[in-house]
């Protein structure tokens, strides 16, 4: 692997004309956590524009204590998040997604509860 390829794999590129380095920052759009101790859950997520166009959708099988993360799933903007737990319970959240931690949606499941919250807590 060439030095240039190694730098690109680390998430950056060099501008050969100026010598400047560009670093690509990933944005965590969705953070999913299961607080269950024994039970696994099926979770279906859909991200839609405010006009109703679906821009992202996926399904997850969450084992007890599992976490999932979606990086750069959609461009920064305002969306409606729809989450369905075990095909029985659906919650929605209108929010803004973007590169800042307060623009990440936290989806939590456990003990039959489904919760959607805008923003990750920063300590």
mmCIF file of C-alpha atoms in Angstrom:
data_model
loop_
_atom_site.group_PDB
_atom_site.id
_atom_site.type_symbol
_atom_site.label_atom_id
_atom_site.label_comp_id
_atom_site.label_asym_id
_atom_site.label_seq_id
_atom_site.Cartn_x
_atom_site.Cartn_y
_atom_site.Cartn_z
ATOM 1 C CA UNK A 1 0.000 0.000 0.000
ATOM 2 C CA UNK A 2 1.377 3.400 -0.952
ATOM 3 C CA UNK A 3 1.695 6.218 1.654
ATOM 4 C CA UNK A 4 -1.119 8.080 -0.123
ATOM 5 C CA UNK A 5 -3.431 5.036 0.109
ATOM 6 C CA UNK A 6 -2.558 4.638 3.805
ATOM 7 C CA UNK A 7 -3.485 8.275 4.505
ATOM 8 C CA UNK A 8 -6.776 7.882 2.626
ATOM 9 C CA UNK A 9 -7.658 4.796 4.693
ATOM 10 C CA UNK A 10 -7.092 6.854 7.862
ATOM 11 C CA UNK A 11 -9.805 9.252 6.692
ATOM 12 C CA UNK A 12 -7.903 12.035 5.000
ATOM 13 C CA UNK A 13 -6.404 13.184 1.731
ATOM 14 C CA UNK A 14 -3.546 15.470 0.775
ATOM 15 C CA UNK A 15 -3.764 18.245 -1.770
ATOM 16 C CA UNK A 16 -0.527 17.720 -3.702
ATOM 17 C CA UNK A 17 -0.561 21.289 -5.107
ATOM 18 C CA UNK A 18 -0.770 23.065 -1.723
ATOM 19 C CA UNK A 19 0.388 20.378 0.704
ATOM 20 C CA UNK A 20 -2.776 20.929 2.757
ATOM 21 C CA UNK A 21 -4.339 17.930 4.487
ATOM 22 C CA UNK A 22 -8.122 17.425 4.473
ATOM 23 C CA UNK A 23 -9.541 15.279 7.270
ATOM 24 C CA UNK A 24 -12.906 13.617 6.703
ATOM 25 C CA UNK A 25 -15.037 13.717 9.845
ATOM 26 C CA UNK A 26 -17.765 11.127 10.182
ATOM 27 C CA UNK A 27 -21.136 12.092 11.625
ATOM 28 C CA UNK A 28 -23.004 9.642 13.846
ATOM 29 C CA UNK A 29 -26.613 10.159 12.822
ATOM 30 C CA UNK A 30 -28.244 7.315 14.773
ATOM 31 C CA UNK A 31 -27.054 5.598 17.949
ATOM 32 C CA UNK A 32 -29.037 2.516 18.994
ATOM 33 C CA UNK A 33 -28.789 0.837 22.427
ATOM 34 C CA UNK A 34 -30.475 -2.174 23.959
ATOM 35 C CA UNK A 35 -30.680 -2.188 27.744
ATOM 36 C CA UNK A 36 -32.314 -5.609 27.787
ATOM 37 C CA UNK A 37 -30.669 -8.293 29.912
ATOM 38 C CA UNK A 38 -32.302 -11.389 28.409
ATOM 39 C CA UNK A 39 -34.589 -10.469 25.534
ATOM 40 C CA UNK A 40 -33.646 -9.684 21.925
ATOM 41 C CA UNK A 41 -35.629 -7.153 19.892
ATOM 42 C CA UNK A 42 -36.436 -6.487 16.263
ATOM 43 C CA UNK A 43 -36.160 -2.795 15.449
ATOM 44 C CA UNK A 44 -37.120 -1.115 12.180
ATOM 45 C CA UNK A 45 -35.913 2.449 11.535
ATOM 46 C CA UNK A 46 -36.955 4.893 8.878
ATOM 47 C CA UNK A 47 -35.643 8.422 8.342
ATOM 48 C CA UNK A 48 -37.854 10.660 6.193
ATOM 49 C CA UNK A 49 -37.721 14.255 5.053
ATOM 50 C CA UNK A 50 -40.457 16.562 6.286
ATOM 51 C CA UNK A 51 -42.057 16.089 2.839
ATOM 52 C CA UNK A 52 -42.376 12.364 3.581
ATOM 53 C CA UNK A 53 -39.599 11.063 1.319
ATOM 54 C CA UNK A 54 -37.733 8.143 2.908
ATOM 55 C CA UNK A 55 -33.971 8.760 2.815
ATOM 56 C CA UNK A 56 -32.807 5.881 5.033
ATOM 57 C CA UNK A 57 -34.301 2.677 6.360
ATOM 58 C CA UNK A 58 -32.896 -0.434 7.983
ATOM 59 C CA UNK A 59 -33.822 -3.291 10.303
ATOM 60 C CA UNK A 60 -31.833 -4.508 13.303
ATOM 61 C CA UNK A 61 -31.938 -7.605 15.468
ATOM 62 C CA UNK A 62 -30.676 -6.342 18.820
ATOM 63 C CA UNK A 63 -29.234 -8.889 21.212
ATOM 64 C CA UNK A 64 -29.240 -8.000 24.942
ATOM 65 C CA UNK A 65 -26.800 -5.160 25.591
ATOM 66 C CA UNK A 66 -26.142 -4.546 21.881
ATOM 67 C CA UNK A 67 -25.337 -1.181 20.336
ATOM 68 C CA UNK A 68 -25.512 -0.109 16.701
ATOM 69 C CA UNK A 69 -24.473 3.090 15.000
ATOM 70 C CA UNK A 70 -25.186 4.660 11.624
ATOM 71 C CA UNK A 71 -22.492 7.011 10.359
ATOM 72 C CA UNK A 72 -23.175 9.497 7.574
ATOM 73 C CA UNK A 73 -26.509 7.827 6.795
ATOM 74 C CA UNK A 74 -28.150 11.081 5.640
ATOM 75 C CA UNK A 75 -27.070 14.670 4.906
ATOM 76 C CA UNK A 76 -27.451 17.198 7.721
ATOM 77 C CA UNK A 77 -31.003 18.513 7.947
ATOM 78 C CA UNK A 78 -34.398 18.181 9.574
ATOM 79 C CA UNK A 79 -36.071 14.772 9.516
ATOM 80 C CA UNK A 80 -38.730 12.587 11.051
ATOM 81 C CA UNK A 81 -37.423 9.376 12.598
ATOM 82 C CA UNK A 82 -39.835 6.431 12.822
ATOM 83 C CA UNK A 83 -38.864 3.429 14.936
ATOM 84 C CA UNK A 84 -40.934 0.265 15.280
ATOM 85 C CA UNK A 85 -40.157 -2.259 18.014
ATOM 86 C CA UNK A 86 -41.113 -5.896 17.391
ATOM 87 C CA UNK A 87 -43.707 -4.790 14.793
ATOM 88 C CA UNK A 88 -45.956 -3.658 17.662
ATOM 89 C CA UNK A 89 -44.928 -0.282 18.980
ATOM 90 C CA UNK A 90 -43.973 2.759 16.887
ATOM 91 C CA UNK A 91 -42.481 6.045 18.056
ATOM 92 C CA UNK A 92 -41.649 9.103 15.962
ATOM 93 C CA UNK A 93 -39.353 12.061 16.540
ATOM 94 C CA UNK A 94 -38.917 15.206 14.482
ATOM 95 C CA UNK A 95 -35.304 16.317 14.801
ATOM 96 C CA UNK A 96 -32.227 17.824 13.179
ATOM 97 C CA UNK A 97 -29.366 15.524 12.206
ATOM 98 C CA UNK A 98 -25.816 16.764 11.727
ATOM 99 C CA UNK A 99 -22.186 16.329 12.773
ATOM 100 C CA UNK A 100 -22.542 17.655 16.337
ATOM 101 C CA UNK A 101 -23.380 15.248 19.235
ATOM 102 C CA UNK A 102 -26.611 17.169 19.908
ATOM 103 C CA UNK A 103 -27.661 16.355 16.312
ATOM 104 C CA UNK A 104 -27.470 12.570 16.814
ATOM 105 C CA UNK A 105 -30.629 10.603 17.574
ATOM 106 C CA UNK A 106 -30.415 8.131 20.449
ATOM 107 C CA UNK A 107 -32.763 5.144 20.096
ATOM 108 C CA UNK A 108 -33.041 3.036 23.248
ATOM 109 C CA UNK A 109 -34.883 -0.229 23.822
ATOM 110 C CA UNK A 110 -35.314 -2.446 26.855
ATOM 111 C CA UNK A 111 -38.039 -3.991 28.987
ATOM 112 C CA UNK A 112 -40.489 -3.439 26.136
ATOM 113 C CA UNK A 113 -39.787 0.298 26.047
ATOM 114 C CA UNK A 114 -38.833 2.248 22.915
ATOM 115 C CA UNK A 115 -37.379 5.728 23.354
ATOM 116 C CA UNK A 116 -36.148 8.287 20.782
ATOM 117 C CA UNK A 117 -34.156 11.283 22.015
ATOM 118 C CA UNK A 118 -32.443 14.068 20.101
ATOM 119 C CA UNK A 119 -28.812 14.508 21.119
ATOM 120 C CA UNK A 120 -26.184 12.490 22.940
ATOM 121 C CA UNK A 121 -25.236 13.541 26.422
ATOM 122 C CA UNK A 122 -21.726 14.959 26.542
ATOM 123 C CA UNK A 123 -19.793 14.768 29.791
#
